[in-house]
Coordinates of C-alpha atoms and ligand atoms in Angstrom, one line a residue:
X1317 CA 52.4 -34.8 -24.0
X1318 CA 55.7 -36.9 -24.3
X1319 CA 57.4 -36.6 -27.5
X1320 CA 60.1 -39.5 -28.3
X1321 CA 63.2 -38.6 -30.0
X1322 CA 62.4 -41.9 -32.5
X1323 CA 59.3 -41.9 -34.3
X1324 CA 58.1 -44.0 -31.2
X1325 CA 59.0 -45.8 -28.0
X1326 CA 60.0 -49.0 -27.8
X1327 CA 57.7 -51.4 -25.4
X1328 CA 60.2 -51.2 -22.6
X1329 CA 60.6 -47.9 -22.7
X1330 CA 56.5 -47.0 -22.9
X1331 CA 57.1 -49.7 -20.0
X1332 CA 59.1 -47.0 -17.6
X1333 CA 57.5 -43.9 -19.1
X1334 CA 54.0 -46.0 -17.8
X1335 CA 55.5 -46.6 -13.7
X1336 CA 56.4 -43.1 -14.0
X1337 CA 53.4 -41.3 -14.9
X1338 CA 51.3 -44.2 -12.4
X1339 CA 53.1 -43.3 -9.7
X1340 CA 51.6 -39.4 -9.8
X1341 CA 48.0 -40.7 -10.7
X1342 CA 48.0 -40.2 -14.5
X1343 CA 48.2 -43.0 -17.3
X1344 CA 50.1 -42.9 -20.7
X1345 CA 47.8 -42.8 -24.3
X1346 CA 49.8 -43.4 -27.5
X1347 CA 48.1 -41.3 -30.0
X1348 CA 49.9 -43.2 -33.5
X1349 CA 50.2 -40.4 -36.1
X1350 CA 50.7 -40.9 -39.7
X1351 CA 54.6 -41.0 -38.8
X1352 CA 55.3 -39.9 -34.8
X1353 CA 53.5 -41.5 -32.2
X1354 CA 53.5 -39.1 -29.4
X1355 CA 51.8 -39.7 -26.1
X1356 CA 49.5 -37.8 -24.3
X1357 CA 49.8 -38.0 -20.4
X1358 CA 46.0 -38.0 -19.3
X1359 CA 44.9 -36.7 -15.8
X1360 CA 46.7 -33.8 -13.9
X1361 CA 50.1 -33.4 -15.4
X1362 CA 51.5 -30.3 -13.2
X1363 CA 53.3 -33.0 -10.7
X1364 CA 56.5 -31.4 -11.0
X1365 CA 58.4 -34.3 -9.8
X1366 CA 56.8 -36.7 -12.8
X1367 CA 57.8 -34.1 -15.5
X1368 CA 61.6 -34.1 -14.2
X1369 CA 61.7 -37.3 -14.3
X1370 CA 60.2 -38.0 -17.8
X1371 CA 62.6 -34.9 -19.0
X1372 CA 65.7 -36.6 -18.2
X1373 CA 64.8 -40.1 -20.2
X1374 CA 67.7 -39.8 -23.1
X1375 CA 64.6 -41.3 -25.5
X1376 CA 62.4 -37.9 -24.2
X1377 CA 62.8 -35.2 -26.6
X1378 CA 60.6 -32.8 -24.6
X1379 CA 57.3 -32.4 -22.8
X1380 CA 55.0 -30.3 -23.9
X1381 CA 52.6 -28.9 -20.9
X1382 CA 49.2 -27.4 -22.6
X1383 CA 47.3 -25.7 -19.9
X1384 CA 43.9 -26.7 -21.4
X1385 CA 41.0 -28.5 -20.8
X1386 CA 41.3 -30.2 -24.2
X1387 CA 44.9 -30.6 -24.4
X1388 CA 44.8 -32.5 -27.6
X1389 CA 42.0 -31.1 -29.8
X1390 CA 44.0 -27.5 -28.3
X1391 CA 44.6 -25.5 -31.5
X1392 CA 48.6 -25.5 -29.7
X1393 CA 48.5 -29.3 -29.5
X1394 CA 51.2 -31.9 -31.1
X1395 CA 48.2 -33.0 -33.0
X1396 CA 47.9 -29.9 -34.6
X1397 CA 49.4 -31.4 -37.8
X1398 CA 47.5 -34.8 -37.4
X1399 CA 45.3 -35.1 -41.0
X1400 CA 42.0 -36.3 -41.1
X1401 CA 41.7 -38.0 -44.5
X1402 CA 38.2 -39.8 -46.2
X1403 CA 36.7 -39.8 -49.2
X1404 CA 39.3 -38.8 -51.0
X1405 CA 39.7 -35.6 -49.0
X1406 CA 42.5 -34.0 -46.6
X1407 CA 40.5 -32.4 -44.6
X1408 CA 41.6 -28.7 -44.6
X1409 CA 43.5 -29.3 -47.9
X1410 CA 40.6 -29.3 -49.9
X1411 CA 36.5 -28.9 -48.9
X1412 CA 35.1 -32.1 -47.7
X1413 CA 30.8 -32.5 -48.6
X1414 CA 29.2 -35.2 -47.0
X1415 CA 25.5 -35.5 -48.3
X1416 CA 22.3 -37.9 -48.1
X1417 CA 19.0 -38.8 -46.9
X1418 CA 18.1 -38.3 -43.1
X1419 CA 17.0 -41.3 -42.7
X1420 CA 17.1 -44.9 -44.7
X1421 CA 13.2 -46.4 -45.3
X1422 CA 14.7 -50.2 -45.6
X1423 CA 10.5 -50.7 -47.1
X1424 CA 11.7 -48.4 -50.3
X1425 CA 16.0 -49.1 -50.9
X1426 CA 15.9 -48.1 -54.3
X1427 CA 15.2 -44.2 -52.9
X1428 CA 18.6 -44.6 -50.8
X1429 CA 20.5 -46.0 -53.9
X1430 CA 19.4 -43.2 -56.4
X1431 CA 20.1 -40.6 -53.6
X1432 CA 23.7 -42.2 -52.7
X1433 CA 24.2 -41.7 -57.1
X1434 CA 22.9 -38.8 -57.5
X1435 CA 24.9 -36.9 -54.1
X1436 CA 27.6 -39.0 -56.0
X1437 CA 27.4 -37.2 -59.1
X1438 CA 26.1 -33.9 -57.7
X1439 CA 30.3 -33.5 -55.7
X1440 CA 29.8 -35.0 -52.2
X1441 CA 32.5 -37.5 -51.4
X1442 CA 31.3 -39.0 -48.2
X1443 CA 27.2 -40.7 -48.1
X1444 CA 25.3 -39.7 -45.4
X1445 CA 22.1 -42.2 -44.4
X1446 CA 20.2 -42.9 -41.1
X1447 CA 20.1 -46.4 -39.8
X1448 CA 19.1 -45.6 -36.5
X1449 CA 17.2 -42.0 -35.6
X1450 CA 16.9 -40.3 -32.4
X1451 CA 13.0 -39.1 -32.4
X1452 CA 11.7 -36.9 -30.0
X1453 CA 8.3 -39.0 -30.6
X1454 CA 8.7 -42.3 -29.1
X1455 CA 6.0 -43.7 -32.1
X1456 CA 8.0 -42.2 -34.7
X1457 CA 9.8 -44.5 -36.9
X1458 CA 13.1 -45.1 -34.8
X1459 CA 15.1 -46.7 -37.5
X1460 CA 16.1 -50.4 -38.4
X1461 CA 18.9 -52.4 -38.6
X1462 CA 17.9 -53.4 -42.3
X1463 CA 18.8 -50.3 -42.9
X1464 CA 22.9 -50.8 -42.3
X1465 CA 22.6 -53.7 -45.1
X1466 CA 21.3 -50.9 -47.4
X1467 CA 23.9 -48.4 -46.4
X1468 CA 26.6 -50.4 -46.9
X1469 CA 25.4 -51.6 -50.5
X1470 CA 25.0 -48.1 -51.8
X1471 CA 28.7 -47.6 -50.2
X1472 CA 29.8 -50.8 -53.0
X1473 CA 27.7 -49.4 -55.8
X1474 CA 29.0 -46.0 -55.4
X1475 CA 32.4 -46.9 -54.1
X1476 CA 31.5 -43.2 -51.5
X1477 CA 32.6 -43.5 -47.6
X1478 CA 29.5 -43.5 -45.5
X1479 CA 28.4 -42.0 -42.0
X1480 CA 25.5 -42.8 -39.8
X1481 CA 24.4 -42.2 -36.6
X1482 CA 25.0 -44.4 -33.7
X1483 CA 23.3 -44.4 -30.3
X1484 CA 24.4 -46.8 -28.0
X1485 CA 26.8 -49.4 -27.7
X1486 CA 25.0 -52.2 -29.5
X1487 CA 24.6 -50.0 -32.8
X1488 CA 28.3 -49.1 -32.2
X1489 CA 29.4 -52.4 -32.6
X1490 CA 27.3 -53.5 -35.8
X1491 CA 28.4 -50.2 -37.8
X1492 CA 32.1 -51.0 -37.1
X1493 CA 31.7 -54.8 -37.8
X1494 CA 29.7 -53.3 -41.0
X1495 CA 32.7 -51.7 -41.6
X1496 CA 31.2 -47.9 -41.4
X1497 CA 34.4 -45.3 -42.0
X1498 CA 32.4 -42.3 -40.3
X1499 CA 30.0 -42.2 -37.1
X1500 CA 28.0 -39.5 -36.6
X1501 CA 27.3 -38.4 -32.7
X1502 CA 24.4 -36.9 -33.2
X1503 CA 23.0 -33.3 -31.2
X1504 CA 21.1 -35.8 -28.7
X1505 CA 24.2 -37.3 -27.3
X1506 CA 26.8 -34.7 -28.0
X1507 CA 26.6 -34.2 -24.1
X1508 CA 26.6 -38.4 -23.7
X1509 CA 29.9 -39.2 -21.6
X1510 CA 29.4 -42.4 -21.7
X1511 CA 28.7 -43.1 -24.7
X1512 CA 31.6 -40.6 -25.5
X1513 CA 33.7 -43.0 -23.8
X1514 CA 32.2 -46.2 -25.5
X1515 CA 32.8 -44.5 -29.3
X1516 CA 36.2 -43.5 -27.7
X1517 CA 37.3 -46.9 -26.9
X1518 CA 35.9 -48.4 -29.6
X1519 CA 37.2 -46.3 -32.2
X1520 CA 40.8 -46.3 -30.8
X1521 CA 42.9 -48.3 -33.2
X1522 CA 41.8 -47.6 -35.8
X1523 CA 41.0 -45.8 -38.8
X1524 CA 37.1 -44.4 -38.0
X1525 CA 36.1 -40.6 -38.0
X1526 CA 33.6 -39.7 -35.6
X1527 CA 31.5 -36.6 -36.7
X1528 CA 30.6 -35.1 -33.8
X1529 CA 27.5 -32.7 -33.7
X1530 CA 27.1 -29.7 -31.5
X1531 CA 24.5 -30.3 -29.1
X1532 CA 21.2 -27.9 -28.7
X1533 CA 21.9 -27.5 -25.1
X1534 CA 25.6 -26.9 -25.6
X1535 CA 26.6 -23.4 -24.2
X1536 CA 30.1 -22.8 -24.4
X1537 CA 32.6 -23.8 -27.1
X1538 CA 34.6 -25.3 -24.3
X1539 CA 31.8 -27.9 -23.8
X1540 CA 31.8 -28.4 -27.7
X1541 CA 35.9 -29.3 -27.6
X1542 CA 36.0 -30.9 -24.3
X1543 CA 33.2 -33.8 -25.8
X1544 CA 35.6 -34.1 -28.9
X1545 CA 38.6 -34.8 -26.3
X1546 CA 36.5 -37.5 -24.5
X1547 CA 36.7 -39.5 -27.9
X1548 CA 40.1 -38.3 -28.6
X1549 CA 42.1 -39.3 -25.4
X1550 CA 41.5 -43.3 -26.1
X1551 CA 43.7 -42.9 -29.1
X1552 CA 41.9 -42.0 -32.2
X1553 CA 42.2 -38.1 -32.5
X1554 CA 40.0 -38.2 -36.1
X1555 CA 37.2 -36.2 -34.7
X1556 CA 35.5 -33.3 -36.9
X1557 CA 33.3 -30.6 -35.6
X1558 CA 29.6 -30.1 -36.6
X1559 CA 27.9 -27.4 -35.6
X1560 CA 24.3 -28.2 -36.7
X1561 CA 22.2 -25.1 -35.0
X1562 CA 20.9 -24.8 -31.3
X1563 CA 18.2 -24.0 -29.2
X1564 CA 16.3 -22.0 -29.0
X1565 CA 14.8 -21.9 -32.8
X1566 CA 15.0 -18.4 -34.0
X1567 CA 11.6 -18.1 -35.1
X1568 CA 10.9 -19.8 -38.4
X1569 CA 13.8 -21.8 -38.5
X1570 CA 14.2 -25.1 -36.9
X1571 CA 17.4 -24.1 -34.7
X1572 CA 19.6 -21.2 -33.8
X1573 CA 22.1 -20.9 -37.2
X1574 CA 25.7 -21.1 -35.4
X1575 CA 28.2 -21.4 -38.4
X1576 CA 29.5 -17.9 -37.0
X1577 CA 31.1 -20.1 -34.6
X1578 CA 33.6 -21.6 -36.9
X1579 CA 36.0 -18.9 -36.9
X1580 CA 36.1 -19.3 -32.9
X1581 CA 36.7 -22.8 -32.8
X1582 CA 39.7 -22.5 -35.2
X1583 CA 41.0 -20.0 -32.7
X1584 CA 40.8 -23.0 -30.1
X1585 CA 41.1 -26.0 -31.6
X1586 CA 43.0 -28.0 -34.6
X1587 CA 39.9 -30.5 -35.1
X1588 CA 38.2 -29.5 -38.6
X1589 CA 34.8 -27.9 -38.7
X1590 CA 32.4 -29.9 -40.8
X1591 CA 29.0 -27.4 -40.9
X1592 CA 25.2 -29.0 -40.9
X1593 CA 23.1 -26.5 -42.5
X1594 CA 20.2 -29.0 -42.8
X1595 CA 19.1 -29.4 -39.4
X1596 CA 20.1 -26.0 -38.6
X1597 CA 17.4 -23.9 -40.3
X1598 CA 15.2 -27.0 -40.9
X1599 CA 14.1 -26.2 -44.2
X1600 CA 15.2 -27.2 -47.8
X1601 CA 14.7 -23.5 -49.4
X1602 CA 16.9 -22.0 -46.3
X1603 CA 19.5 -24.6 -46.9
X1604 CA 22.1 -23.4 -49.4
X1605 CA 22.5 -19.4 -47.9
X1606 CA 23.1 -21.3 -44.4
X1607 CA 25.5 -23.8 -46.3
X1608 CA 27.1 -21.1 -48.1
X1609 CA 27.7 -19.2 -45.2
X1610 CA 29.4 -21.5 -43.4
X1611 CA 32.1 -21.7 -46.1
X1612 CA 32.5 -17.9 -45.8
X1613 CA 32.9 -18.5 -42.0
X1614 CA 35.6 -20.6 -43.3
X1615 CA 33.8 -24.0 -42.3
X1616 CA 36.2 -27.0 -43.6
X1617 CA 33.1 -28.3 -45.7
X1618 CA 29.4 -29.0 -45.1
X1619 CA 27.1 -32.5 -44.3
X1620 CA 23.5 -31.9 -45.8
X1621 CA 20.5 -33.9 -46.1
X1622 CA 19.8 -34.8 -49.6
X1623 CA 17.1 -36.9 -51.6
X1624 CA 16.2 -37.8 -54.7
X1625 CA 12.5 -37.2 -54.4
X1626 CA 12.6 -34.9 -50.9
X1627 CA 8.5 -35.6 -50.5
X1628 CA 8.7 -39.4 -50.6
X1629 CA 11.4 -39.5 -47.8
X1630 CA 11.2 -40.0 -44.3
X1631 CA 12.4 -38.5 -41.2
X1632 CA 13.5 -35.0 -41.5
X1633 CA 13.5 -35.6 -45.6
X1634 CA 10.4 -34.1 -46.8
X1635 CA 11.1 -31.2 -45.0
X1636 CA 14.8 -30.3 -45.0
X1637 CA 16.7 -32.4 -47.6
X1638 CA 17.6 -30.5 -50.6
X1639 CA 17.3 -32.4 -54.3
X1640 CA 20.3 -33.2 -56.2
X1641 CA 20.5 -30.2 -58.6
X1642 CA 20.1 -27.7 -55.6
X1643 CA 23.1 -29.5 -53.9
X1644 CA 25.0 -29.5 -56.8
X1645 CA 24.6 -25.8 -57.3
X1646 CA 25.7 -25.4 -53.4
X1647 CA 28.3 -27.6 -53.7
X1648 CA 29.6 -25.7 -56.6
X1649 CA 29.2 -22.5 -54.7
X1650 CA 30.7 -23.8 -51.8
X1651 CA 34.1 -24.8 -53.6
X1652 CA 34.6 -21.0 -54.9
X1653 CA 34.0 -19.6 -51.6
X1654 CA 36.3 -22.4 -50.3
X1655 CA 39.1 -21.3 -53.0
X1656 CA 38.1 -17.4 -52.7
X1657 CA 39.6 -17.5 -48.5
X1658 CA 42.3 -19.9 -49.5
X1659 CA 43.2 -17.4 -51.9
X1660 CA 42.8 -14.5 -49.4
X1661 CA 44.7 -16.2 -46.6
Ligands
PEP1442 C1 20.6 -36.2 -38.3 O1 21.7 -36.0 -38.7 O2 19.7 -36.7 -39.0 C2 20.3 -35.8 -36.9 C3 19.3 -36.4 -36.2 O3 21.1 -34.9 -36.6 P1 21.2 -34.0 -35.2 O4 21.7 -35.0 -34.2 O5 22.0 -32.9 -35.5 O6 19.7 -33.6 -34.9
MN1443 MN1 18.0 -35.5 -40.0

């Protein structure tokens, strides 16, 4: 990680910083922070001879060497102060909610457009809605892209940020040009590369937040961060943490409960933890003890499936998606145990 003297480097000087870190097999990645841009050197930055040389550019103020994996989701990164801000919300200043159905039925719109009110008025700050579903039954309803048209509306009528899931490179591209602040990676392709790479790329420049869920399979915490850096090393660290449950299902709920892993990601990493309750224990009644504690594990906020009338939904909604008044209660529960550990700490 180079960091300038000046708030950045000027093109000729990125210019020489570039031939330098070529010539030992790595490549230069601005990452532009609110004020500093700093830039990461990605590939194998022990060559001795490189780090000399970068040291003694007068515009060098120092190189930082992280020995990690993820060097800049690492909790001793230079992008440990980088803010993640939507909705309203600094993310670790002040608990973010995002909340809405599973999935979007474009036959029944109206359903999205109370929900997307009432998680309004219920505290959430960010809209949650599924364009496009991963099903593990190929007949299932798979989503439709309708559906972005009706997710973006409730985004105007509501004025809330929204997230969706994307799955490939084609849905990438309409939910950007839709304008879509937050994508979700869901569980499915947490362990994606490629498609890592694509949201990466895509996402680098600007603004987006990708909401990365853990995935089922995922075994170490390592794995977890190291999917986060793929996104992050194009450019655009905003990348938040969702543990949403893995396998296997403890019996009776629909996953393996893991917001006891937020403390040990903020041991490793800076990235905020956003916590899933829904699709961890997989059932509406379970929901708000999961979400709740997930705050007291000190989770940065939660993301929970929501709907106006739960039984009329589709997708995981009948099951799992709490009604307004129960996420209201939860949300208002969540913000005390959120202030209680601020408090505390
Ligand atoms: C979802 O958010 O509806 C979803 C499918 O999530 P996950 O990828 O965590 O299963
Ligand atoms: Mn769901």
């Amino acid at each position: 990680m180079i960091l300038p003297k000046a708030n950045h480097l000027t093109p000729e000087q990125v210019r020489e910083i570039t031939e330098i870190v070529e010539s030992s097999g790595c490549r230069i990645q601005p990452i532009v922070g609110a004020v500093r841009t700093i830039y990461a050197i990605v590939g194998d930055e022990r060559d001795e001879l490189m780090i000399s040389r970068l040291e003694g550019l007068p515009y060098v103020e120092r190189i930082d060497r992280i020995q990690s994996p993820f060097k800049l989701m690492d909790v001793r990164s230079d992008l440990s102060t980088h803010q993640i801000v939507i909705g309203g919300v600094i993310l670790g200043k002040a608990p973010l909610f995002i909340a809405g159905q599973c999935t979007i039925d474009p036959k029944n719109p109206d359903y999205f457009y109370e929900t997307a009110q009432a998680v309004k008025e219920a505290g959430a700050q960010v809209l949650r809605g599924g364009v496009w579903k991963p099903r593990t039954n190929p007949y299932a309803f798979q989503g439709d892209d309708k559906s972005l048209e009706i997710l973006m509306e409730a985004s105007r009528r509501t004025g809330l940020p929204v997230d969706t899931e994307v799955m490939d490179e084609n849905q990438l591209k309409l939910a950007l040009d839709a304008g879509v602040p937050m994508l979700q990676v869901g569980a499915r392709n947490a362990l994606n590369y490629s498609l890592l790479r694509q949201i990466g790329a895509a996402v680098a420049g600007r603004k987006t937040i990708v909401l990365l869920k853990r995935s089922m399979h995922m075994g170490t915490l390592h794995e977890f961060i190291s999917a986060a850096e793929y996104i992050a090393n194009f450019g655009n660290p905003n990348v938040i943490l969702c543990p949403r449950g893995t396998a296997p299902a403890l019996d009776g709920y629909r996953n393996h409960p893991d917001e006891s892993i937020v403390p040990l990601l903020k041991d490793r990493t800076w990235a905020p933890v956003v916590v899933d309750p829904s699709h961890s224990v997989g059932k509406a009644s379970y929901v708000p003890a999961c979400a709740l504690a997930a705050m007291a594990y000190g989770a940065d906020g939660l993301c929970v499936e929501a709907h106006v009338q739960p039984s009329r939904g589709i997708g995981d909604d009948p099951k799992q998606a709490v009604t307004p008044d129960v996420l209201a209660e939860t949300i208002r529960m969540a913000r005390e145990i959120w202030a209680l550990r601020r408090r505390a700490n």
